[in-house]
Amino acid sequence: MRYSAYSIFKQALSGNRMWKPAWREPQPKPHYDVIIVGGGGHGLATAYYLAKEFGITNVAVLEKGYLGSGNVGRNTTIIRSNYLLEGNNPFYEFSLKLWEGLERDFNYNAMVSQRGMLNLFHSDGQRDAYARKGNGMRLHGVDAELLDREQVRRKAPYLNFDHARFPIMGALYQKRAGTVRHDAVAWGYGRGADARGVDLIQHCEVTGIRRENGLVVGVETTRGFIGCNKLALAAAGNTSTVGRMADLELPIESHVLQAFVSEGLKPVVDHVITYGAGHFYISQSDKGGLVFGAEIDFYSSYAQRGNLATVEHTMEEGVSLIPGLSRAKVLRSWGGVMDMSMDGSPIIDRTPIDNLYLNCGWCYGGFKATPASGFCFAHLIAKNETHHVSRFMRLDRFERGYTIDEAGRGPQPNLH
Amino acid sequence: MASLITCPHCGTRPKEEFSIRGAAAPKRPSPTAKDEAWHRYVYVRDNPKGRILEYWHHVAGCRRFLVVERDNLTHEVFGVTDAAELERAGADE
Amino acid sequence: MTSYRLGSGGAINRGQSLTFTFDGRSYKGFDGDTLASALLANDQMLMARSFKYHRPRGVVTAGSAEPNALMTIGSGARAEPNARATTVELYNGLAAASQNRWPSLKHDFGAVNDLFSPFLGAGFYYKTFMWPGVLWEKLYEPLIRRAAGLGKATMQADPDRYEKSWAHCDLLVIGAGPTGLMAALAAGRAGVRVILADEGFRFGGSLLSESAAVGGRPAAEFTADVVEELASLSNVTLMPRTTVFGWYDDMVFGAVERVQKHVASPSPDLPMERLWRIVAKRAILATGAEERPLVFGGNDKPGVMTAGAARTYLNRYGVAVGGKVAVFTNGGSGYRTAADLLAKGVDVTAIIDARPQSADPVPDGLRIIRNGSVIATKGRHRIEGLIAERSGFEEVIGCDALAMSGGWSPIVHLMCQRGAKPVWSDEKQAFLAPDVGGAFVAAGAAAGQTSLGECLTDGAAKAHAALEALGRLVGSLETPEVEGEYDPSFAPLWYVPGARDKAFVDFQNDVHVGDLGLAQREGFRHIEHTKRYTTAGMATDQGKLGNVNTAGIVAGMRGVSPAEIGTTTFRPFYTPVSFGALAGTARAEHAAPVRTSPLHGWARKNGATFVESGLWYRSAWFPREGEKTWRESVDREVLNVRTHAGLCDVSTLGKIEIFGPGAAEFLDRIYSNSFLKLPVGRARYGLMLREDGIVFDDGTVSRLSENQYVMTTTTAFAAEVLAHLEFSAQTFWPELDVRFVSSTDQWAQMSLAGPKARIIMSRVVQDDISDAAFPYLAAREVTLRSGLKARLFRISFSGELAYELAVPAGYGEAVADAIMNAGREEGICAYGVEALNVLRVEKGHVTHSELDGRTTADDVGFGRMMAMQKPDFIGKRLSMRFGLTAADRLQLVGLKPVEADKEIKAGAHLLKDGAKPSLANDQGFVSSACFSPTLGHFIALGMLKSGRERIGERVMVWDGLRGSEVLSEVCPPVFVDPENSKLHL
């Protein structure tokens, strides 16, 4: 069923009783060409592009919970491509371009909102580092501007310009960055994949990976054995657990990142803003909630919840940056399990097992990557070769000494 | 965890006094170990769901590195030991 | 008159009248009122507009679950949006304003949305606004955004203070209703440390609304007695106005105390709110139960509220919510409300009871419609009547308020915040608290107890169990008798069929039964999907009233038990908490601690301009009269150092004292270069790697005696380096006997640099510091002419003849003054970190601008320093990886513009001359750049692909971001004195 203003009108006249399900609820078939483990954003996007771009439709997505129950429904919805390193920048720009055409592509309004992003800087050194990044973006044709203090003030007059411990000196600005309604991304990809024949199988947990002669032949699940020609892992925070079923050794540690939403407020924050003197970042949704976060809790965790010290620290940074927030109220906090990699960058690659494919290591930046991650992973699965924008995101880069260390913090995952 | 940690030297203290270094299971290989061992030590993490060992540094206290044994799903803490003591005990075995 | 104040009764102080305003109109209330009760007393039932359809709304509750009556309190910088009128304590001068309406609450243009509601069902926005694409950002989204949100954030700095505190106790009791009071009393009498916290401003909870007698007295009197006894116990801490909002690991609870929210003129000596982290050995959840609204057509009309709310307004605040009240119920609560209303002389038109029969006592003359239901309500801004239906017959019943009761849901929120899910009980027809271990238990209504007597008993019993676990049980508390109890049981009724209007489950977000049905039809069947698709439970009340009904209704639609549907995830915060309370004192200039050098005073009196550097304030430059720009000052300082001498504060560099017989071996393993043979009395530059072979930090180490060293680190990495040393010593090599202590704050350290440095220093130091006696890299203790012991290091960052002198911090300013005096004739000047940076760029020294966490020692020209013959040092093995030794890595070079007047800026990229600007042609970047007054033009350090092989080549310094291209020549990174002749003067 195609969605449009007309369909809404027509359905309304019949009391909205004739809407069709967004996806089927199929029983698993005994065998698929491709099984994707993980029905989050990346897994669903992979299925969608496999079907749409590469014509592979005999595909199942296995999800242990409900569709989109992982980080795609538990993030701060930011999209951007302001990356420094050659290993990252073209990939995220590819992703941003896909975001820009996504809604008409999958006929679902995910409310891609290119509100512009301000990365504030507070010292000469930080300005130089942002200038380096911005110039790198420009070299790749990505929009970037370096704003001075007054230009920032005009865009966001409510920031703390007068009593800041770390004065705002300016910002790196990416106009095309913004936010997206996160759940709708999972639903749009899921619906699009389903319409093209992909089986989305919810409440189906993978409990084992069956191998014969060094190749994967299928997966054991809570709903029985399901065979496949190719197996693709997109399990985010649970990557290590699933990877262990195939004896993969992975450079991944799971951490919890908290995020927050305020009560609904009339729009005041028009951009996505990051605080250069800390880790705080904020935007405001189309429903009015301020959506924000800061640092991970630093300890390894699979718990999807964090602790109070990190909550307090986040609010300290928030009020320091935007003093007018003080009397507004925080409504809800939540935690997502991040597959932190050892250099802070993701992995989209084959594995030592020929028909097992890996997509992981998204740290706290997986949401913005969803379209490109799905596209590149589908490309890899379909053609057995790496898409050129993800060519640096290899599993063996650590061993070879080609890490993509955007933060320059070395092999300690909680510092990225 | 992670609201309170009982330091074997300083007693029960809030999380804010500690800084977390990371997994304590990987052990630094001998200088002559194979490349693969070094790669594993620096980059590969078991990352189990459940009971783990983790280095916590009591930066605002005794400045000792502690090995915290805890469950990373329930956040229950089972024990906290001084890292050097654990290391020495391990060397004695 | 519809709603009105009764002539007597209620826990309000009728002797103290308070004046307040709502939407500009002035009203009167009493001390003890909430804003909501005072508005009702003034017959102001219309209080708000809903979010999506802008429907008129009044209160549904009398407590913190209120979804409708949200208002902005106060104005200007003190304005607080989205305050629940039902919990706002009335004070004199309170100014409240309604929200989300234009132009007025009564005439709200946004209500037109209600007419279009068939097109605006759940998730409609996902299906449209896609064509043409450009209109989304230009038209559709701005329209949607204009409708967003409820209240307005002030966006002005908060004039009030906030603070944080820790509290510790044996037993935390959350909620001071009948259960909590009995629990606290039992534990208090046993002598353990008790904290009793309640979100309300008066202890008692439901007892304050109770018409039954407890212990032979009116409930209010009983409550007062218990509170008085608790207040008299020194081991009991009473925390009214304190909401426990979160349960975190290790029995740490987050709570917020509203210290002055209820005060007309807040005292500057007290915080507005105070955040508590309560560490409890045991805790009892005594949060009571929430009364469920019934889901029937038009159930959102102002005047429709829960029966319990109507009873609270009546008994606690002395307010009749209507002159003619109808009751719609599926249990005893409706009957109790009707009886209490009648007892206070309020007309009750009928009880519509959804059940075919019940044993509830019927007050004389009251009409009961059994097996009946309400299918619609009449009226616009207030209910004016309802349509009741029984066995197919409809009847219009006049009323100006409707009290509804759909049964009770235990408030289990806090117990479900750490992963455990509430458990459905068929017997109680409710989700009950999960078992989360013995330390935290639910009691009373929160545990599914229904009657007042059971709650009192259970509160004491749970406290006894906690005391037993604590080993502190002494005797037991007798539970008082309750007289005039009613039976609060109910029959399940999730949805009232036959609705003529929308039947809401989430009032604030306007989610009605039809939306839930649509979600099921469209496949959003998991309760999380239902929630996210319809937004049920996502409003500011987080579904306190609606979530259980949603689960029940969805269960009904699917023909399964609510147990199978379950609940969505409970997460902090129980009720919304202000940013201010959570931020506390850390805001504005106090966002982070300030570190100042021991030489801060010296720098200030020499006229320094300071700059933030991490937590430090460092002297950046020292402007003199007539100097118009910072560059003029910096150029002068640089030239002065190169020709005469300058004194710079370098105290912020990290200083670590290292002791022990294992120190030499330890340092040899920590640094990539050799340290075993460093002689006593000498300093050495050292390069520290991370284990992955990348440069971590650099600095110097001086051996002061056989087993004593002092290490310097960069300012930024001081703490990380110390942690790294401690980690390495304690976990890698505990067998090495070595100890560390940071002495950064203990020493004032100053760098005296320039050709005149020795002459000046020798006037201050007693010891012989001639080149022969104190050569380059000498480092030892000296005696100043004043007799003070100090440390002198002959090290140089500027490339000039230079000394660093360290004296105990307290002497810093005096010694710096002495050096300035000693150097006056030699033309000494104070110089800051800007000049220091120019000096080091001229000399080609690297900082973290070059060592950015991705560079190897070889990248910056220190490849040969790495002592690969050492058996082990940190970073050795992984530094040999292919990618870290590849020939095409970026390497440190110098850059100078071909045209001498061109400016190079750090952050520019490097392209081959003539190459098109593209990522493929990117050859590196400018890491540091400055104007060199010594050379008279800009110079820069850069990282260039295979840079060392390309000396003499011309590259384009491309700065598209700032619109400049500067053709530059690649040169060695050392611009001044490449032979190091000045160092050995």
PDB file of N, CA, C and O in Angstrom, chain A residues 16 22 67 73 109 112-115 132 165 181 263 266 304-305 307 312 316 326-327 329-330 398 400 405 409, chain C residues 80 82 126 136-137 141 145 151 158 164 249 277 521-522 529 532 571 577 580 593 615 720 854 881 883 909:
ATOM      1  N   ASN A  16     -10.561   4.983   8.694  1.00  0.00           N
ATOM      2  CA  ASN A  16      -9.219   4.463   8.927  1.00  0.00           C
ATOM      3  C   ASN A  16      -9.230   2.970   9.268  1.00  0.00           C
ATOM      4  O   ASN A  16      -8.396   2.487  10.016  1.00  0.00           O
ATOM      5  N   ALA A  22       2.044  -2.729   8.043  1.00  0.00           N
ATOM      6  CA  ALA A  22       3.264  -2.204   7.441  1.00  0.00           C
ATOM      7  C   ALA A  22       4.171  -3.337   6.982  1.00  0.00           C
ATOM      8  O   ALA A  22       4.980  -3.164   6.095  1.00  0.00           O
ATOM      9  N   LEU A  67      11.098  -5.273  15.927  1.00  0.00           N
ATOM     10  CA  LEU A  67      11.873  -4.539  14.933  1.00  0.00           C
ATOM     11  C   LEU A  67      12.256  -3.168  15.478  1.00  0.00           C
ATOM     12  O   LEU A  67      11.416  -2.453  16.031  1.00  0.00           O
ATOM     13  N   GLY A  73      16.148   2.743  17.931  1.00  0.00           N
ATOM     14  CA  GLY A  73      15.050   3.349  18.687  1.00  0.00           C
ATOM     15  C   GLY A  73      15.519   3.920  20.007  1.00  0.00           C
ATOM     16  O   GLY A  73      14.710   4.146  20.902  1.00  0.00           O
ATOM     17  N   ASN A 109       7.820   8.808   5.557  1.00  0.00           N
ATOM     18  CA  ASN A 109       8.366  10.090   5.994  1.00  0.00           C
ATOM     19  C   ASN A 109       9.090   9.932   7.331  1.00  0.00           C
ATOM     20  O   ASN A 109       8.471   9.895   8.387  1.00  0.00           O
ATOM     21  N   VAL A 112      13.394  13.615   7.871  1.00  0.00           N
ATOM     22  CA  VAL A 112      14.783  14.064   7.766  1.00  0.00           C
ATOM     23  C   VAL A 112      14.765  15.586   7.821  1.00  0.00           C
ATOM     24  O   VAL A 112      14.099  16.237   7.023  1.00  0.00           O
ATOM     25  N   SER A 113      15.434  16.121   8.795  1.00  0.00           N
ATOM     26  CA  SER A 113      15.362  17.561   9.046  1.00  0.00           C
ATOM     27  C   SER A 113      16.769  18.132   9.085  1.00  0.00           C
ATOM     28  O   SER A 113      17.487  17.960  10.072  1.00  0.00           O
ATOM     29  N   GLN A 114      17.163  18.787   7.999  1.00  0.00           N
ATOM     30  CA  GLN A 114      18.543  19.278   7.919  1.00  0.00           C
ATOM     31  C   GLN A 114      18.633  20.652   8.581  1.00  0.00           C
ATOM     32  O   GLN A 114      18.647  21.679   7.929  1.00  0.00           O
ATOM     33  N   ARG A 115      18.711  20.604   9.880  1.00  0.00           N
ATOM     34  CA  ARG A 115      18.622  21.824  10.683  1.00  0.00           C
ATOM     35  C   ARG A 115      19.957  22.528  10.834  1.00  0.00           C
ATOM     36  O   ARG A 115      20.034  23.610  11.367  1.00  0.00           O
ATOM     37  N   ARG A 132      40.980  22.076  10.302  1.00  0.00           N
ATOM     38  CA  ARG A 132      41.549  20.937   9.580  1.00  0.00           C
ATOM     39  C   ARG A 132      40.440  20.003   9.112  1.00  0.00           C
ATOM     40  O   ARG A 132      40.411  19.557   7.971  1.00  0.00           O
ATOM     41  N   ARG A 165      32.582  29.397  31.493  1.00  0.00           N
ATOM     42  CA  ARG A 165      33.890  28.997  31.994  1.00  0.00           C
ATOM     43  C   ARG A 165      34.844  28.797  30.813  1.00  0.00           C
ATOM     44  O   ARG A 165      36.028  29.101  30.896  1.00  0.00           O
ATOM     45  N   ARG A 181      13.565  11.286  12.490  1.00  0.00           N
ATOM     46  CA  ARG A 181      12.711  10.559  13.442  1.00  0.00           C
ATOM     47  C   ARG A 181      13.178   9.104  13.446  1.00  0.00           C
ATOM     48  O   ARG A 181      12.958   8.361  12.476  1.00  0.00           O
ATOM     49  N   GLU A 263      10.828  17.536  28.718  1.00  0.00           N
ATOM     50  CA  GLU A 263       9.405  17.724  28.456  1.00  0.00           C
ATOM     51  C   GLU A 263       9.258  18.485  27.142  1.00  0.00           C
ATOM     52  O   GLU A 263      10.180  19.169  26.705  1.00  0.00           O
ATOM     53  N   LYS A 266       8.071  24.605  23.524  1.00  0.00           N
ATOM     54  CA  LYS A 266       7.972  25.313  22.248  1.00  0.00           C
ATOM     55  C   LYS A 266       9.380  25.418  21.661  1.00  0.00           C
ATOM     56  O   LYS A 266      10.351  25.585  22.406  1.00  0.00           O
ATOM     57  N   GLN A 304      21.620  -1.453  29.152  1.00  0.00           N
ATOM     58  CA  GLN A 304      20.675  -0.469  28.602  1.00  0.00           C
ATOM     59  C   GLN A 304      20.187   0.537  29.642  1.00  0.00           C
ATOM     60  O   GLN A 304      19.060   1.026  29.572  1.00  0.00           O
ATOM     61  N   ARG A 305      21.032   0.800  30.606  1.00  0.00           N
ATOM     62  CA  ARG A 305      20.710   1.866  31.567  1.00  0.00           C
ATOM     63  C   ARG A 305      22.009   2.310  32.202  1.00  0.00           C
ATOM     64  O   ARG A 305      22.979   1.554  32.290  1.00  0.00           O
ATOM     65  N   ASN A 307      24.033   5.341  35.073  1.00  0.00           N
ATOM     66  CA  ASN A 307      24.001   5.767  36.455  1.00  0.00           C
ATOM     67  C   ASN A 307      23.904   7.271  36.624  1.00  0.00           C
ATOM     68  O   ASN A 307      24.081   8.040  35.694  1.00  0.00           O
ATOM     69  N   GLU A 312      24.084  13.534  36.014  1.00  0.00           N
ATOM     70  CA  GLU A 312      24.406  14.852  36.568  1.00  0.00           C
ATOM     71  C   GLU A 312      25.425  15.572  35.705  1.00  0.00           C
ATOM     72  O   GLU A 312      25.292  16.762  35.422  1.00  0.00           O
ATOM     73  N   GLU A 316      25.116  19.208  33.958  1.00  0.00           N
ATOM     74  CA  GLU A 316      26.070  20.278  34.265  1.00  0.00           C
ATOM     75  C   GLU A 316      26.571  20.917  32.979  1.00  0.00           C
ATOM     76  O   GLU A 316      26.618  22.139  32.845  1.00  0.00           O
ATOM     77  N   SER A 326      17.922  25.774  32.750  1.00  0.00           N
ATOM     78  CA  SER A 326      17.939  25.423  34.172  1.00  0.00           C
ATOM     79  C   SER A 326      16.549  25.088  34.715  1.00  0.00           C
ATOM     80  O   SER A 326      16.382  24.155  35.486  1.00  0.00           O
ATOM     81  N   ARG A 327      15.538  25.844  34.314  1.00  0.00           N
ATOM     82  CA  ARG A 327      14.206  25.613  34.874  1.00  0.00           C
ATOM     83  C   ARG A 327      13.351  24.688  34.017  1.00  0.00           C
ATOM     84  O   ARG A 327      12.215  24.369  34.389  1.00  0.00           O
ATOM     85  N   LYS A 329      12.597  20.926  32.415  1.00  0.00           N
ATOM     86  CA  LYS A 329      12.694  19.659  33.121  1.00  0.00           C
ATOM     87  C   LYS A 329      13.022  18.493  32.173  1.00  0.00           C
ATOM     88  O   LYS A 329      12.550  18.452  31.038  1.00  0.00           O
ATOM     89  N   VAL A 330      13.811  17.598  32.704  1.00  0.00           N
ATOM     90  CA  VAL A 330      14.172  16.397  31.967  1.00  0.00           C
ATOM     91  C   VAL A 330      13.110  15.346  32.219  1.00  0.00           C
ATOM     92  O   VAL A 330      12.736  15.095  33.360  1.00  0.00           O
ATOM     93  N   PHE A 398      43.524  -3.349  12.335  1.00  0.00           N
ATOM     94  CA  PHE A 398      44.210  -3.219  13.626  1.00  0.00           C
ATOM     95  C   PHE A 398      45.553  -3.949  13.569  1.00  0.00           C
ATOM     96  O   PHE A 398      46.565  -3.456  14.019  1.00  0.00           O
ATOM     97  N   ARG A 400      47.178  -4.650  10.873  1.00  0.00           N
ATOM     98  CA  ARG A 400      48.069  -4.056   9.876  1.00  0.00           C
ATOM     99  C   ARG A 400      48.546  -2.658  10.264  1.00  0.00           C
ATOM    100  O   ARG A 400      49.450  -2.114   9.648  1.00  0.00           O
ATOM    101  N   ASP A 405      41.409   6.331  13.679  1.00  0.00           N
ATOM    102  CA  ASP A 405      41.264   6.842  15.041  1.00  0.00           C
ATOM    103  C   ASP A 405      40.872   8.310  14.992  1.00  0.00           C
ATOM    104  O   ASP A 405      41.695   9.202  15.144  1.00  0.00           O
ATOM    105  N   ARG A 409      42.596   8.700  20.319  1.00  0.00           N
ATOM    106  CA  ARG A 409      42.735   8.281  21.711  1.00  0.00           C
ATOM    107  C   ARG A 409      43.302   6.883  21.900  1.00  0.00           C
ATOM    108  O   ARG A 409      43.462   6.413  23.015  1.00  0.00           O
TER     109      ARG A 409
ATOM    110  N   GLU C  80       8.774  28.752  34.902  1.00  0.00           N
ATOM    111  CA  GLU C  80       8.925  27.303  34.802  1.00  0.00           C
ATOM    112  C   GLU C  80       7.780  26.754  33.962  1.00  0.00           C
ATOM    113  O   GLU C  80       6.622  26.814  34.363  1.00  0.00           O
ATOM    114  N   ASN C  82       5.388  23.911  32.017  1.00  0.00           N
ATOM    115  CA  ASN C  82       4.884  22.550  32.213  1.00  0.00           C
ATOM    116  C   ASN C  82       4.781  22.114  33.673  1.00  0.00           C
ATOM    117  O   ASN C  82       4.964  20.945  33.992  1.00  0.00           O
ATOM    118  N   TYR C 126       3.937   9.969   9.049  1.00  0.00           N
ATOM    119  CA  TYR C 126       4.906   9.094   8.381  1.00  0.00           C
ATOM    120  C   TYR C 126       4.500   8.808   6.939  1.00  0.00           C
ATOM    121  O   TYR C 126       5.273   8.299   6.150  1.00  0.00           O
ATOM    122  N   TRP C 136       8.926  19.928   2.346  1.00  0.00           N
ATOM    123  CA  TRP C 136       9.062  19.419   3.707  1.00  0.00           C
ATOM    124  C   TRP C 136       9.803  20.437   4.587  1.00  0.00           C
ATOM    125  O   TRP C 136       9.324  20.821   5.635  1.00  0.00           O
ATOM    126  N   GLU C 137      10.948  20.883   4.101  1.00  0.00           N
ATOM    127  CA  GLU C 137      11.734  21.794   4.937  1.00  0.00           C
ATOM    128  C   GLU C 137      11.194  23.214   4.905  1.00  0.00           C
ATOM    129  O   GLU C 137      11.335  23.951   5.857  1.00  0.00           O
ATOM    130  N   GLU C 141       7.486  21.000   7.651  1.00  0.00           N
ATOM    131  CA  GLU C 141       8.155  20.876   8.940  1.00  0.00           C
ATOM    132  C   GLU C 141       8.011  22.144   9.790  1.00  0.00           C
ATOM    133  O   GLU C 141       7.736  22.059  10.984  1.00  0.00           O
ATOM    134  N   ARG C 145       6.502  22.100  13.403  1.00  0.00           N
ATOM    135  CA  ARG C 145       7.331  22.596  14.495  1.00  0.00           C
ATOM    136  C   ARG C 145       6.637  23.714  15.268  1.00  0.00           C
ATOM    137  O   ARG C 145       6.816  23.861  16.465  1.00  0.00           O
ATOM    138  N   GLY C 151       4.790  24.155  26.994  1.00  0.00           N
ATOM    139  CA  GLY C 151       5.234  25.425  27.572  1.00  0.00           C
ATOM    140  C   GLY C 151       6.469  25.955  26.867  1.00  0.00           C
ATOM    141  O   GLY C 151       7.067  25.287  26.037  1.00  0.00           O
ATOM    142  N   ASP C 158      19.220  31.327  34.958  1.00  0.00           N
ATOM    143  CA  ASP C 158      18.447  31.139  36.183  1.00  0.00           C
ATOM    144  C   ASP C 158      19.054  31.958  37.322  1.00  0.00           C
ATOM    145  O   ASP C 158      20.236  31.832  37.617  1.00  0.00           O
ATOM    146  N   LYS C 164      23.698  20.088  45.697  1.00  0.00           N
ATOM    147  CA  LYS C 164      23.609  18.624  45.738  1.00  0.00           C
ATOM    148  C   LYS C 164      24.148  18.114  47.055  1.00  0.00           C
ATOM    149  O   LYS C 164      25.013  18.744  47.652  1.00  0.00           O
ATOM    150  N   ASP C 249      22.195   1.792  40.560  1.00  0.00           N
ATOM    151  CA  ASP C 249      22.931   0.642  41.078  1.00  0.00           C
ATOM    152  C   ASP C 249      23.342   0.849  42.534  1.00  0.00           C
ATOM    153  O   ASP C 249      23.546   1.972  42.982  1.00  0.00           O
ATOM    154  N   ARG C 277      21.518  12.328  46.598  1.00  0.00           N
ATOM    155  CA  ARG C 277      21.817  10.928  46.257  1.00  0.00           C
ATOM    156  C   ARG C 277      21.724  10.200  47.586  1.00  0.00           C
ATOM    157  O   ARG C 277      22.535  10.412  48.485  1.00  0.00           O
ATOM    158  N   ARG C 521      -3.811  -2.749  13.590  1.00  0.00           N
ATOM    159  CA  ARG C 521      -4.088  -3.096  12.191  1.00  0.00           C
ATOM    160  C   ARG C 521      -2.849  -2.958  11.326  1.00  0.00           C
ATOM    161  O   ARG C 521      -2.632  -3.711  10.402  1.00  0.00           O
ATOM    162  N   GLU C 522      -2.036  -1.961  11.637  1.00  0.00           N
ATOM    163  CA  GLU C 522      -0.884  -1.701  10.780  1.00  0.00           C
ATOM    164  C   GLU C 522       0.354  -2.498  11.197  1.00  0.00           C
ATOM    165  O   GLU C 522       1.438  -2.281  10.669  1.00  0.00           O
ATOM    166  N   HIS C 529       6.032  -0.937  20.022  1.00  0.00           N
ATOM    167  CA  HIS C 529       5.650  -0.380  18.723  1.00  0.00           C
ATOM    168  C   HIS C 529       4.392   0.468  18.857  1.00  0.00           C
ATOM    169  O   HIS C 529       4.295   1.554  18.302  1.00  0.00           O
ATOM    170  N   ARG C 532       5.338   3.729  20.434  1.00  0.00           N
ATOM    171  CA  ARG C 532       6.127   4.616  19.587  1.00  0.00           C
ATOM    172  C   ARG C 532       5.326   5.105  18.383  1.00  0.00           C
ATOM    173  O   ARG C 532       5.540   6.202  17.890  1.00  0.00           O
ATOM    174  N   ARG C 571      11.641   3.988  32.982  1.00  0.00           N
ATOM    175  CA  ARG C 571      12.970   4.580  33.101  1.00  0.00           C
ATOM    176  C   ARG C 571      12.875   5.851  33.930  1.00  0.00           C
ATOM    177  O   ARG C 571      11.814   6.457  34.021  1.00  0.00           O
ATOM    178  N   VAL C 577      12.453  16.200  36.231  1.00  0.00           N
ATOM    179  CA  VAL C 577      13.350  16.890  37.165  1.00  0.00           C
ATOM    180  C   VAL C 577      14.017  18.044  36.420  1.00  0.00           C
ATOM    181  O   VAL C 577      14.400  17.892  35.251  1.00  0.00           O
ATOM    182  N   GLY C 580      18.263  22.343  36.337  1.00  0.00           N
ATOM    183  CA  GLY C 580      18.968  23.086  37.370  1.00  0.00           C
ATOM    184  C   GLY C 580      19.335  22.216  38.556  1.00  0.00           C
ATOM    185  O   GLY C 580      20.459  22.250  39.045  1.00  0.00           O
ATOM    186  N   PRO C 593      36.362  23.460  37.773  1.00  0.00           N
ATOM    187  CA  PRO C 593      37.287  24.122  38.694  1.00  0.00           C
ATOM    188  C   PRO C 593      38.273  25.001  37.915  1.00  0.00           C
ATOM    189  O   PRO C 593      38.552  24.745  36.751  1.00  0.00           O
ATOM    190  N   LEU C 615      41.855  23.227  32.468  1.00  0.00           N
ATOM    191  CA  LEU C 615      41.328  23.880  33.664  1.00  0.00           C
ATOM    192  C   LEU C 615      42.160  25.100  34.055  1.00  0.00           C
ATOM    193  O   LEU C 615      41.770  25.900  34.888  1.00  0.00           O
ATOM    194  N   GLU C 720      46.788  12.221  32.718  1.00  0.00           N
ATOM    195  CA  GLU C 720      46.788  10.943  32.002  1.00  0.00           C
ATOM    196  C   GLU C 720      48.140  10.241  32.096  1.00  0.00           C
ATOM    197  O   GLU C 720      48.208   9.014  32.172  1.00  0.00           O
ATOM    198  N   ARG C 854      47.702  10.301  16.534  1.00  0.00           N
ATOM    199  CA  ARG C 854      47.787   9.456  15.332  1.00  0.00           C
ATOM    200  C   ARG C 854      49.193   9.419  14.764  1.00  0.00           C
ATOM    201  O   ARG C 854      49.443   8.795  13.751  1.00  0.00           O
ATOM    202  N   ARG C 881      54.255  -2.289  13.240  1.00  0.00           N
ATOM    203  CA  ARG C 881      53.262  -2.729  12.265  1.00  0.00           C
ATOM    204  C   ARG C 881      53.437  -2.003  10.941  1.00  0.00           C
ATOM    205  O   ARG C 881      53.865  -0.849  10.901  1.00  0.00           O
ATOM    206  N   GLY C 883      51.462  -0.526   8.824  1.00  0.00           N
ATOM    207  CA  GLY C 883      50.843   0.779   8.621  1.00  0.00           C
ATOM    208  C   GLY C 883      51.535   1.903   9.374  1.00  0.00           C
ATOM    209  O   GLY C 883      51.386   3.077   9.023  1.00  0.00           O
ATOM    210  N   HIS C 909      44.932  22.526   4.484  1.00  0.00           N
ATOM    211  CA  HIS C 909      45.452  21.252   3.962  1.00  0.00           C
ATOM    212  C   HIS C 909      46.518  21.512   2.910  1.00  0.00           C
ATOM    213  O   HIS C 909      46.672  22.625   2.408  1.00  0.00           O
TER     214      HIS C 909
END
